[in-house]
Coordinates of C-alpha atoms and ligand atoms in Angstrom, one line a residue:
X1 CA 29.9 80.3 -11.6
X2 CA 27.5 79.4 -14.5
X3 CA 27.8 80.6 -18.1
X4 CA 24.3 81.6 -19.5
X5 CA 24.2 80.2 -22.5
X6 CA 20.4 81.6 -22.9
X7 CA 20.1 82.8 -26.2
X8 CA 22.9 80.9 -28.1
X9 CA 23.1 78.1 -31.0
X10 CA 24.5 74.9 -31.0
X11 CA 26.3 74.3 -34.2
X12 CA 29.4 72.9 -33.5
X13 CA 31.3 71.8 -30.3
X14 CA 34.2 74.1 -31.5
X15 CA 31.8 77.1 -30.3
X16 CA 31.7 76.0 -26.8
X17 CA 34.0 76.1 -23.8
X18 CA 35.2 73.3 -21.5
X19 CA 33.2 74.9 -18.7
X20 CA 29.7 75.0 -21.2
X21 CA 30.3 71.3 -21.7
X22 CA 30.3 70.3 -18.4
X23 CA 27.4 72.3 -17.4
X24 CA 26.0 70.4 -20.2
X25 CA 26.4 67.0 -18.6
X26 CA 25.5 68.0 -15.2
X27 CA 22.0 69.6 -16.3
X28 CA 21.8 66.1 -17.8
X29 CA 22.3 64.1 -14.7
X30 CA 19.6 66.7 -12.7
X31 CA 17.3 66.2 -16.3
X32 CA 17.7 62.2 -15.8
X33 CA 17.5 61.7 -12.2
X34 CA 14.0 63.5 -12.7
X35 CA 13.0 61.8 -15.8
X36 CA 13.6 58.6 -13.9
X37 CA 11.9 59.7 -10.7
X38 CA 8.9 61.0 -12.6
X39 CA 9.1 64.6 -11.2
X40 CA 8.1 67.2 -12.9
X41 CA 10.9 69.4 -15.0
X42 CA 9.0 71.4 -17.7
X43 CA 11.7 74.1 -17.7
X44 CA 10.5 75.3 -21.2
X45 CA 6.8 75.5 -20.4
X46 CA 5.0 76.2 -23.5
X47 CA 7.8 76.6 -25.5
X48 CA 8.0 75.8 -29.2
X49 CA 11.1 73.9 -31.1
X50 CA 11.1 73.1 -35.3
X51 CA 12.8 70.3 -36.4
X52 CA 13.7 70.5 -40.1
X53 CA 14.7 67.2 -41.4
X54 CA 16.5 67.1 -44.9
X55 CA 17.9 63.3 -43.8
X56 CA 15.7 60.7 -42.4
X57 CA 16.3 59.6 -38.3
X58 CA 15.4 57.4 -35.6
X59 CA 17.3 58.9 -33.1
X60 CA 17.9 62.2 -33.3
X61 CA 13.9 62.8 -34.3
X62 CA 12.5 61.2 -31.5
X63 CA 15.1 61.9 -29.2
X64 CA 13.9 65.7 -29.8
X65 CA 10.7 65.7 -29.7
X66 CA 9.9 63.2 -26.8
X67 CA 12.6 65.7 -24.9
X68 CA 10.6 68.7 -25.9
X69 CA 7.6 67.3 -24.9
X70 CA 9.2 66.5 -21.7
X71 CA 10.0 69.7 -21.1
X72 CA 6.8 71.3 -21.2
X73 CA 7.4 72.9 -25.0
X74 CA 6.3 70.8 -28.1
X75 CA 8.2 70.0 -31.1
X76 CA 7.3 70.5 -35.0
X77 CA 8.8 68.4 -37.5
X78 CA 9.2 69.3 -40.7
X79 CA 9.9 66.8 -43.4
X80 CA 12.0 66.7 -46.4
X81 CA 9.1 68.5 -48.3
X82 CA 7.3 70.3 -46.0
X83 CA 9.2 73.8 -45.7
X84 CA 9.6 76.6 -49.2
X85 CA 12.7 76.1 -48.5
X86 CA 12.6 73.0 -51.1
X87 CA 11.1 75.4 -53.5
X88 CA 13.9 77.9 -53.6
X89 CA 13.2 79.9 -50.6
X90 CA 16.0 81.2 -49.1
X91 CA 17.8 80.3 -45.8
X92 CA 18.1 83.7 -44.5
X93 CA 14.1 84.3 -45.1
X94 CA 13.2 81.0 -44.0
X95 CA 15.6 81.8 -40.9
X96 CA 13.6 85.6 -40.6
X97 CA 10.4 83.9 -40.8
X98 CA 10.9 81.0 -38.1
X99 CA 12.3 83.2 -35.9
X100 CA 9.1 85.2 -35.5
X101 CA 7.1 81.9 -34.4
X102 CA 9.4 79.3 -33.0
X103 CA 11.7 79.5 -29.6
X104 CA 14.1 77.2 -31.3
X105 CA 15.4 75.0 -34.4
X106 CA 16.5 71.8 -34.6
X107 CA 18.1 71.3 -38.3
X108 CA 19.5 68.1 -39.9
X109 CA 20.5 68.8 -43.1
X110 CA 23.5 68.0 -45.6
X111 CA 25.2 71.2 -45.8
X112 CA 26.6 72.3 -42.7
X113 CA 26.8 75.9 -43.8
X114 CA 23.3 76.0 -44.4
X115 CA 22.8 75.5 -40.2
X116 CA 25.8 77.9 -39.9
X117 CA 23.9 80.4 -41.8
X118 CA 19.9 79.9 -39.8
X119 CA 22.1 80.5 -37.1
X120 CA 22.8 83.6 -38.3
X121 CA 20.3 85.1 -40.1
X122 CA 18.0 83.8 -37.5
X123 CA 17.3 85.4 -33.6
X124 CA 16.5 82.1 -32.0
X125 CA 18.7 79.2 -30.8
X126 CA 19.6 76.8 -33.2
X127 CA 21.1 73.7 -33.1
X128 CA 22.6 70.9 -35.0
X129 CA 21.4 67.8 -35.3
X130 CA 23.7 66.6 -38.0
X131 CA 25.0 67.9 -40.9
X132 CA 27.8 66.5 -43.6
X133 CA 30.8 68.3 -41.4
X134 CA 29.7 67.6 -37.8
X135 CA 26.9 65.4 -35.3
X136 CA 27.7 67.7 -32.4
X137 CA 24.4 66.3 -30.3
X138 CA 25.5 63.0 -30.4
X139 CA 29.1 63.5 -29.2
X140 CA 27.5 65.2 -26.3
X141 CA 25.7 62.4 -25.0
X142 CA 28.7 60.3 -26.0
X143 CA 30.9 61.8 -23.6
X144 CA 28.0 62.0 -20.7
X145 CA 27.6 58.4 -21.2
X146 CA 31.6 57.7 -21.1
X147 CA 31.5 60.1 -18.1
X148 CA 28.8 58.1 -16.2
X149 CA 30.2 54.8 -17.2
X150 CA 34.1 55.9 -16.1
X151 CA 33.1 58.7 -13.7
X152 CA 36.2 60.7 -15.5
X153 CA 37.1 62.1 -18.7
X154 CA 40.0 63.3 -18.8
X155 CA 43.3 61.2 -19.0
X156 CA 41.0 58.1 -21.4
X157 CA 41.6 57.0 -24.8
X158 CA 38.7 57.2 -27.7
X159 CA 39.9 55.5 -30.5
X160 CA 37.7 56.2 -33.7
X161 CA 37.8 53.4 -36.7
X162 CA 36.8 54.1 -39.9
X163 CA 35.5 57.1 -42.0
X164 CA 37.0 60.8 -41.1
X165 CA 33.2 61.9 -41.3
X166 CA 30.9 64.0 -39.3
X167 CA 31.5 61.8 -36.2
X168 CA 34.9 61.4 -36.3
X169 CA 34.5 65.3 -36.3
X170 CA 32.8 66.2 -34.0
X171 CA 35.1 63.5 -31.2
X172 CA 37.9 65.1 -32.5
X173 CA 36.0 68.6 -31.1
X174 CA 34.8 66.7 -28.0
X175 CA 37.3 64.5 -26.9
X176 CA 40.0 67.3 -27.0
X177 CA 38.0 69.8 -25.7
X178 CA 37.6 68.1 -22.3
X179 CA 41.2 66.5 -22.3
X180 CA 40.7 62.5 -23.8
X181 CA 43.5 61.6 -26.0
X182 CA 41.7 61.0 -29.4
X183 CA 43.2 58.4 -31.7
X184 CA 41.5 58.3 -35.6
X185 CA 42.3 55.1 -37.7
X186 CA 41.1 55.8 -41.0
X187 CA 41.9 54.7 -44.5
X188 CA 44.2 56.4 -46.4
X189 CA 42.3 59.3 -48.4
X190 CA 39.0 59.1 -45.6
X191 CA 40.8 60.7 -43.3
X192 CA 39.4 63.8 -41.1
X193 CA 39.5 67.6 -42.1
X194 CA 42.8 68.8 -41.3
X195 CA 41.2 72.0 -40.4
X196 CA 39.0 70.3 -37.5
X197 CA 42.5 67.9 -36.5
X198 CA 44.4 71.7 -36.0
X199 CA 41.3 72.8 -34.1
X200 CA 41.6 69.8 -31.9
X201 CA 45.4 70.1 -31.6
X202 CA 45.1 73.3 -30.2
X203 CA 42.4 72.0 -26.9
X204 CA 45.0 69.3 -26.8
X205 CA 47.9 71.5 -26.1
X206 CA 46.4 73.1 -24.0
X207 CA 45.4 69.6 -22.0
X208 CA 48.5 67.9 -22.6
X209 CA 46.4 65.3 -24.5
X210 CA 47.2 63.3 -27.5
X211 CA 45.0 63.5 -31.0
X212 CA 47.0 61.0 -33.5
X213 CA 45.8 60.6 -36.9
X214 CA 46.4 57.5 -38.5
X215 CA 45.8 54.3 -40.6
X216 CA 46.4 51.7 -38.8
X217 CA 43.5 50.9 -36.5
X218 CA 46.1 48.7 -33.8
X219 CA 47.7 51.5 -33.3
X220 CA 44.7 53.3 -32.6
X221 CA 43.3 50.4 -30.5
X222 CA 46.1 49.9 -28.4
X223 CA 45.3 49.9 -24.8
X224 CA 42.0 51.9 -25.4
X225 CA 39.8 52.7 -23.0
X226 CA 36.8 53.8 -25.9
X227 CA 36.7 52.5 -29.5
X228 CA 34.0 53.9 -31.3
X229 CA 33.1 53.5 -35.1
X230 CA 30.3 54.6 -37.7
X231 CA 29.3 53.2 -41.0
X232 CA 31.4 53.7 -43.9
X233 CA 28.9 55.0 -46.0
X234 CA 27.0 57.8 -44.4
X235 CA 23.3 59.2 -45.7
X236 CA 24.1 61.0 -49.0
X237 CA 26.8 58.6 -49.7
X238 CA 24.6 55.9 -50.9
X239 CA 26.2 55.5 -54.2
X240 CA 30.0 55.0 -53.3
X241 CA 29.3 52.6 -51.2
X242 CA 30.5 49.6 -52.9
X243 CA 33.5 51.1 -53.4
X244 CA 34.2 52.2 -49.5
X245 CA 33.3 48.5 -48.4
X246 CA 36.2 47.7 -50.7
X247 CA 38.4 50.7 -49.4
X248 CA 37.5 49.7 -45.8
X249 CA 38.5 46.0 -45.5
X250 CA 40.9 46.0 -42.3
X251 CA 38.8 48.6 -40.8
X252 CA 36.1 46.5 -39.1
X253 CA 36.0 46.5 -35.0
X254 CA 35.8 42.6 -34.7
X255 CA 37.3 40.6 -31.8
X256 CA 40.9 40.3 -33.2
X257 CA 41.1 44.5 -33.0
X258 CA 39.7 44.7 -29.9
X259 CA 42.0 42.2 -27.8
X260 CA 44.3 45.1 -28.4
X261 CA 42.5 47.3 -26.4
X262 CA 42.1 47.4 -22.6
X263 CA 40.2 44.2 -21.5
X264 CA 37.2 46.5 -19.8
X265 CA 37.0 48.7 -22.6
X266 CA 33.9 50.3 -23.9
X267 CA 32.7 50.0 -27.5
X268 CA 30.6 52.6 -28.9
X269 CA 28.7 53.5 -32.5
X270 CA 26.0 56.5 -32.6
X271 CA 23.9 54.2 -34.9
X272 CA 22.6 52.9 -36.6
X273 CA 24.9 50.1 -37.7
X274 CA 25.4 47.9 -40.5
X275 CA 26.0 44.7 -38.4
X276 CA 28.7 42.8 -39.7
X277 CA 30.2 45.7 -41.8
X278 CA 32.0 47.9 -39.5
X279 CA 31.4 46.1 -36.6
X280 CA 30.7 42.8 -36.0
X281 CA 27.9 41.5 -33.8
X282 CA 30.0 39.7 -31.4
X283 CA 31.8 42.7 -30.8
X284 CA 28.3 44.8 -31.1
X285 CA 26.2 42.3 -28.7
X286 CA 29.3 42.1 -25.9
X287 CA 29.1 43.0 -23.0
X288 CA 31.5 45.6 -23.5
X289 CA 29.1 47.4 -25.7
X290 CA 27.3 50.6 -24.4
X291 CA 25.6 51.3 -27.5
X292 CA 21.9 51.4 -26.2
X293 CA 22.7 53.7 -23.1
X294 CA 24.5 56.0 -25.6
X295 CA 21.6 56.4 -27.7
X296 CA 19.1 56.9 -24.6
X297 CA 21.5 59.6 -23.8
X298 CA 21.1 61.8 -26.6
X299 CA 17.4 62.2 -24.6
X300 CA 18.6 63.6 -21.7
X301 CA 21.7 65.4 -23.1
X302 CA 19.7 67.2 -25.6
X303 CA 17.3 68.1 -22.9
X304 CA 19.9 70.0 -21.0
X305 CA 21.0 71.8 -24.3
X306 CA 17.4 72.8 -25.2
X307 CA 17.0 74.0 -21.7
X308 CA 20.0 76.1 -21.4
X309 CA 19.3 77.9 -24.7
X310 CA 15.9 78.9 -25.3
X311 CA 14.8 79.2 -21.2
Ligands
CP401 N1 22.7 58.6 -34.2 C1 21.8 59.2 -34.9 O1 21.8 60.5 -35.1 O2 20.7 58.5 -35.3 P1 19.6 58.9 -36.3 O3 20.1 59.0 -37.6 O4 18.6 57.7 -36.2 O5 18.9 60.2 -35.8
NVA402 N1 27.9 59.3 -40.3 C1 26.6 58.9 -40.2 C2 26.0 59.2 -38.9 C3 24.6 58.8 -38.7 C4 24.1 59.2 -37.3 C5 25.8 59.7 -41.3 O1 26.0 60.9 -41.5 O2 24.9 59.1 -42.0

């Protein structure tokens, strides 16, 4: 039996169920199959989504819009300073207001309650396409595109490398949630939220999965099946980030880490990358490397979450 998930936001992978997830990624297969056989799918004919963007994108803006489109709706963006709410407008009235137009937001924003609260104050889906805290969108097509690649998600190994930020997050969220053993290799002091490590301790009980936090990135490595890493500096951290390239020496995915995972392993990064920072580009460019089909996923994957909200 489905869950209708008509109606809801998508803020944080914490809100959903292992069953939501998976209905998720199927809706994504059906959504790709037919993107790829050039049928027809506009299951939100007519339908309109806003996309506020505090941050800039690549990605997650076109990703959106092009899905929207695709889906029969259309997509609005709204730029750093095109909304009141730049000018003091509050997010409760901006939420009021957007609700009385829109079918759905998209928001990517620093604060994460500031999403948290649209979601509240507003009546229509929202959902998050980044904020400071969590990239909840992008773990979603990160785990359809392990799922495709391995056929299987429970039972693998995702080790993370680097900063305990937003992505790190929301894998901890993900990975537990559907029963991966999660491994984080951070620097000491850029570790994760110890509030979102409990949260994923809890879905890994309940798996009998593993989520180890530590920093030393062999450990994490070992016998891999995923390793996965970010940039050290995310947007907003501009200014300390000659000090995290110092702080992050020993943390780069280059071929000497990865010969401690398994030989087939898959290496991942939601992008974009700073190419020989935190990854190198023999590592980046390898065969192993499943960066570009990740990133074509967030397409389809966010398809199937627009769908199953604001039909
Ligand atoms: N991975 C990701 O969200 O990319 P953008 O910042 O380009 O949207
Ligand atoms: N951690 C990065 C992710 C970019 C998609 C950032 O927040 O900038």
């Amino acid at each position: 039996m489905s869950i209708n998930m008509k109606g809801k936001s998508f803020v944080s992978i914490a809100d959903i169920c292992e069953e939501e997830a998976w209905q998720i990624f199927d809706l994504s297969k059906w959504l790709k199959i037919k993107h790829f056989t050039n049928e027809e799918h506009k299951l939100l004919n007519g339908k309109t989504l806003g996309m506020i963007f505090s941050k800039p994108s690549t990605r997650t803006r076109i990703s959106f819009e092009a899905g929207i489109y695709h889906l029969g709706g259309i997509g609005m963006y709204f730029g750093p300073n095109d909304l009141q709410l730049n000018r003091g407008e509050t997010i409760e009235d901006t939420a009021k207001v957007l609700s009385r137009y829109l079918d759905g937001i998209m928001i990517r924003t620093f604060s994460h309650q500031d999403v948290v609260d649209l979601a509240t104050y507003g009546s229509i889906p929202v959902i998050n396409g980044l904020t400071d805290l969590l990239h909840p969108c992008q773990v979603m097509a990160d785990l359809f595109t392990i799922w495709e690649k391995r056929r299987v998600l429970k039972g693998l190994k995702l080790a993370y490398i680097g900063d305990g930020n937003n992505m790190a997050h929301s894998l901890l969220h993900g990975c537990s949630l559907v029963g991966m053993d999660v491994f984080i290799a951070s620097p000491r002091g850029y570790e994760p939220q110890e509030e979102i490590v409990n949260n994923a301790l809890r879905h890994a009980n309940a798996h009998g999965s593993k989520v180890v936090i530590t920093n030393d990135p062999v450990e994490a490595v070992k016998d891999a099946d995923i390793i996965y890493t970010d940039v050290w500096a995310s947007m907003g951290q501009e200014k300390e980030a000659a000090e995290r390239n110092a702080r992050f020496q020993g943390f780069q995915v280059n071929d000497e880490l990865v010969s401690h995972a398994k030989r087939d392993y898959l290496f991942m990064h939601c992008l974009p990358a700073h190419r020989e920072e935190e990854v190198t580009n023999s590592v980046i460019n390898s065969a192993n490397s499943i960066v570009f089909d990740e990133a074509e996923n967030r397409m389809h994957v966010q398809k199937a979450i627009m769908a199953l909200l604001m039909q």
